[in-house]
CSV table of C-alpha atoms in Angstrom, one decimal:
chain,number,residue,atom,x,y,z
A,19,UNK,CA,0.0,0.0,0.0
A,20,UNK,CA,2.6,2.0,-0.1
A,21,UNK,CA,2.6,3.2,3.7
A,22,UNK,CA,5.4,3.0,6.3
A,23,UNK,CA,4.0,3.2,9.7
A,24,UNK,CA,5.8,2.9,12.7
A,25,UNK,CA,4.9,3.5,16.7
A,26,UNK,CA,7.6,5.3,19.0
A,27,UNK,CA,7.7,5.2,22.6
A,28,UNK,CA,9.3,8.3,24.0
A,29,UNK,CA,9.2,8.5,27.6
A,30,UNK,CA,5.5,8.6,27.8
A,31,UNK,CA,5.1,9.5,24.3
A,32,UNK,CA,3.2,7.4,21.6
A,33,UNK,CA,3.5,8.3,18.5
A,34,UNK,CA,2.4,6.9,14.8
A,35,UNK,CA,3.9,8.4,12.4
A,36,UNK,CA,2.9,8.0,8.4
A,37,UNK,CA,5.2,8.7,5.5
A,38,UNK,CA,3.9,8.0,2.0
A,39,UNK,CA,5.7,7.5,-0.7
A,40,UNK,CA,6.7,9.9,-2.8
A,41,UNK,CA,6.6,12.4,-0.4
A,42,UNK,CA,9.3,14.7,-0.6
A,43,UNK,CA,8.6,17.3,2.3
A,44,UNK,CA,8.9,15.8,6.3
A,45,UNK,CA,7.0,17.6,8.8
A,46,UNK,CA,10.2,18.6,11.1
A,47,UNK,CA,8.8,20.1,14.4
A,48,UNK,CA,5.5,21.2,15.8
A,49,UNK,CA,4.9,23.0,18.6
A,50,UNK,CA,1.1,23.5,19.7
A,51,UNK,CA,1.2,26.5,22.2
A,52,UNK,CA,3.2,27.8,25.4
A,53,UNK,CA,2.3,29.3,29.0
A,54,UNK,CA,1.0,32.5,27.0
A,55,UNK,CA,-1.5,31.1,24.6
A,56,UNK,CA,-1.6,28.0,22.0
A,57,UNK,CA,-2.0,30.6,19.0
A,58,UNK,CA,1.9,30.2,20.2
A,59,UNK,CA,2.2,27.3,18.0
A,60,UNK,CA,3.8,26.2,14.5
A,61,UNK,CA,5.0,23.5,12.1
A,62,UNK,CA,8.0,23.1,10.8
A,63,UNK,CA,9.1,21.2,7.3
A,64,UNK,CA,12.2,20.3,5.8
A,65,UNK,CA,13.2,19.5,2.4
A,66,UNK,CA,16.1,16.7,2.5
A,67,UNK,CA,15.8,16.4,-1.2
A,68,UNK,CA,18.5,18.2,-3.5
A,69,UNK,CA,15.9,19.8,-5.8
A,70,UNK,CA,13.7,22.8,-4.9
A,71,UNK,CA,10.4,22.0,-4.0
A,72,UNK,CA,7.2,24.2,-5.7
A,73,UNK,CA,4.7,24.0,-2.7
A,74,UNK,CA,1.4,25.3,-4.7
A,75,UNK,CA,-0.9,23.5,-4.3
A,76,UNK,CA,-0.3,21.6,-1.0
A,77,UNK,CA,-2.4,21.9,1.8
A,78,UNK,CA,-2.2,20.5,5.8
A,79,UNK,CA,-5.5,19.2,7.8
A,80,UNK,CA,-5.3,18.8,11.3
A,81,UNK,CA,-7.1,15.4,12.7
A,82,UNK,CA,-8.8,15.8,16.1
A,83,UNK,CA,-9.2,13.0,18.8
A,84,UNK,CA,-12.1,11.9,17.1
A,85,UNK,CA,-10.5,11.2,13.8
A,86,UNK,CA,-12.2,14.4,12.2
A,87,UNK,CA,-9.9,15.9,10.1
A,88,UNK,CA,-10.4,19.8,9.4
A,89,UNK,CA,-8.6,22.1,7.1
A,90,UNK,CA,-5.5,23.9,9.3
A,91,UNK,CA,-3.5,25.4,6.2
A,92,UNK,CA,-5.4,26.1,2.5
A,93,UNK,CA,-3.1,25.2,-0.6
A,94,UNK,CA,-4.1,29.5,-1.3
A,95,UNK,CA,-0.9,29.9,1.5
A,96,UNK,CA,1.2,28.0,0.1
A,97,UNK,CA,1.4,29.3,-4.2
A,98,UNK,CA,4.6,30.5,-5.6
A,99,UNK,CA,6.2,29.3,-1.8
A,100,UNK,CA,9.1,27.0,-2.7
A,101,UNK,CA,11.1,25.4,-0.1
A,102,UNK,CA,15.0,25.3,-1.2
A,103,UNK,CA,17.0,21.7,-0.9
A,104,UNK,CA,18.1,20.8,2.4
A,105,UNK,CA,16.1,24.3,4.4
A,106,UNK,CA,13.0,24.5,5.9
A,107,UNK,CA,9.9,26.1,5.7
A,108,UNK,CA,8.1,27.2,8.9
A,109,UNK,CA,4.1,27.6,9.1
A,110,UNK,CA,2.6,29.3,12.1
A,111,UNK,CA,-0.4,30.9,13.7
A,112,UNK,CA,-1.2,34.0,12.5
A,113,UNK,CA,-0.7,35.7,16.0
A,114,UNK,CA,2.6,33.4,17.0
A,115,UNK,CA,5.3,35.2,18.4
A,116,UNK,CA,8.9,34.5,17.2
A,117,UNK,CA,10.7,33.3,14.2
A,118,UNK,CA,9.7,34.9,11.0
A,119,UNK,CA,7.3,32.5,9.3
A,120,UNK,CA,7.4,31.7,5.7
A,121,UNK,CA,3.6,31.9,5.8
A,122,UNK,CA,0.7,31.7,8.6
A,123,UNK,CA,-2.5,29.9,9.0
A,124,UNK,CA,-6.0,32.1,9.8
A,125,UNK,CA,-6.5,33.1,13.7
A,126,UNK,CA,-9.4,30.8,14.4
A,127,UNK,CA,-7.3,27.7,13.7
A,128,UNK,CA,-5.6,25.9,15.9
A,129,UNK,CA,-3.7,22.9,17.2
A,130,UNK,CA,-4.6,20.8,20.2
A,131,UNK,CA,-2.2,19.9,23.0
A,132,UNK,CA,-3.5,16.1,23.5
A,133,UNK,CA,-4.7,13.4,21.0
A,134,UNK,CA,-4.1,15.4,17.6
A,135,UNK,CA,-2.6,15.2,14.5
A,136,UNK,CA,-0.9,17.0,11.0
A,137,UNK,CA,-1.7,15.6,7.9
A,138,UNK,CA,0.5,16.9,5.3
A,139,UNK,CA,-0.7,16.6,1.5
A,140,UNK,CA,0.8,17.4,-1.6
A,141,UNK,CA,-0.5,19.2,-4.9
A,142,UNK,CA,-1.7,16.0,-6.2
A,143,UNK,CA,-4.5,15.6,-3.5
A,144,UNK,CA,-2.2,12.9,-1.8
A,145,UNK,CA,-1.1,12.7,1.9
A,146,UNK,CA,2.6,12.5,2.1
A,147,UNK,CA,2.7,12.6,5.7
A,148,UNK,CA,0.6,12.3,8.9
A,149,UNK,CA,1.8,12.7,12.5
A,150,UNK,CA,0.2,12.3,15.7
A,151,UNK,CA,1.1,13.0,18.9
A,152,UNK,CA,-0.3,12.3,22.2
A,153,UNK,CA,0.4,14.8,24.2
A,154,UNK,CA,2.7,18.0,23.0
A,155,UNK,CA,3.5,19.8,26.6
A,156,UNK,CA,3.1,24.0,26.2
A,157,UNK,CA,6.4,25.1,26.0
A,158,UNK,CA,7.8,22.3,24.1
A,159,UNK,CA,7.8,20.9,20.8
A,160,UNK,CA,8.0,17.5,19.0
A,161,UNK,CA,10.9,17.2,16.7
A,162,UNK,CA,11.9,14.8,14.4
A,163,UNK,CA,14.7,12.3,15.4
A,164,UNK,CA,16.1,11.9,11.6
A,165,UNK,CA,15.5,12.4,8.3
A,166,UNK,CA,15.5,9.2,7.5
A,167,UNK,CA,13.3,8.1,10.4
A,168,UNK,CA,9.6,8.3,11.9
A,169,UNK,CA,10.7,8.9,15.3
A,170,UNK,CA,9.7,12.2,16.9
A,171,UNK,CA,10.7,13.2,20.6
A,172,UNK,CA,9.9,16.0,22.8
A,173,UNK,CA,12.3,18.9,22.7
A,174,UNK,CA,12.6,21.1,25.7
A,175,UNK,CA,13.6,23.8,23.8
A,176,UNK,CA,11.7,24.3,21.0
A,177,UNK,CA,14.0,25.5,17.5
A,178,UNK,CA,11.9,26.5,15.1
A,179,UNK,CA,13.3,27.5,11.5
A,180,UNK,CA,12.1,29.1,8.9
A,181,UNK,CA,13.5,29.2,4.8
A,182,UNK,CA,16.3,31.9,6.0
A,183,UNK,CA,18.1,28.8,7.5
């Protein structure tokens, strides 16, 4: 089917993690909120590939406890962004507070500390990537162990990046 799925144990962490194939961006790091607010939050992609990649026409859903899965950023943010070989791209609430973002998703969005999940899918329609976490702790974010892995862990200090990297 075409599906590699793997589940991590981190600590206390579960996570499944989804890559499709023939996807060519990985979702690097999210971070949901922090003691201030979860509008606090972003996501964070890398492209390990050595070609640029056009990102018009991708979209991301979130996917709630219940397995509903809702539009978090329209395929509208992302035309004419390209993401250069081996940077990253960094996606954030509109009212997040930090590093640049290369582009933001609407106010009334957001993503939920517990039992949630990014769904990343490409200009064909198809999902390249899905991550979910249990529990993402304010103040911290869940990065990606390697490229060429599934694992995520928590990091203590979140680092996000945006395409100036």
């Amino acid at each position: 089917n075409g599906t590699n799925e793997t589940d991590v144990t981190r600590a206390t962490e579960v996570t499944k993690v989804t890559n499709v194939t023939g996807g060519t961006i990985l979702v690097s790091e999210i971070m949901v909120g922090n003691d201030q607010s979860n509008q606090n939050s972003f996501i964070e992609f890398f492209n390990p590939t050595n070609q640029v990649i056009n990102m018009t026409g991708w979209f991301v859903k979130k996917k709630s406890s219940t397995d509903s899965e809702s539009l978090l950023i329209s395929s509208s943010y992302f035309k004419n962004k390209m993401i250069q070989p081996g940077k990253y791209f960094l996606a954030t609430h509109q009212n997040y507070q930090g590093v640049l973002p290369d582009i933001t998703w609407p106010s009334s969005y957001a993503l939920a500390y517990k039992n949630n999940a990014v769904l990343l899918y490409n200009n064909l329609g198809k999902k390249v990537q899905e991550v979910h976490w249990d529990t993402i702790p304010k103040n911290q974010s869940y990065q990606r162990n390697s490229w060429s892995g599934t694992d995520f862990y928590i990091q203590v200090v979140p680092n996000p990046q945006n395409s100036k990297f």
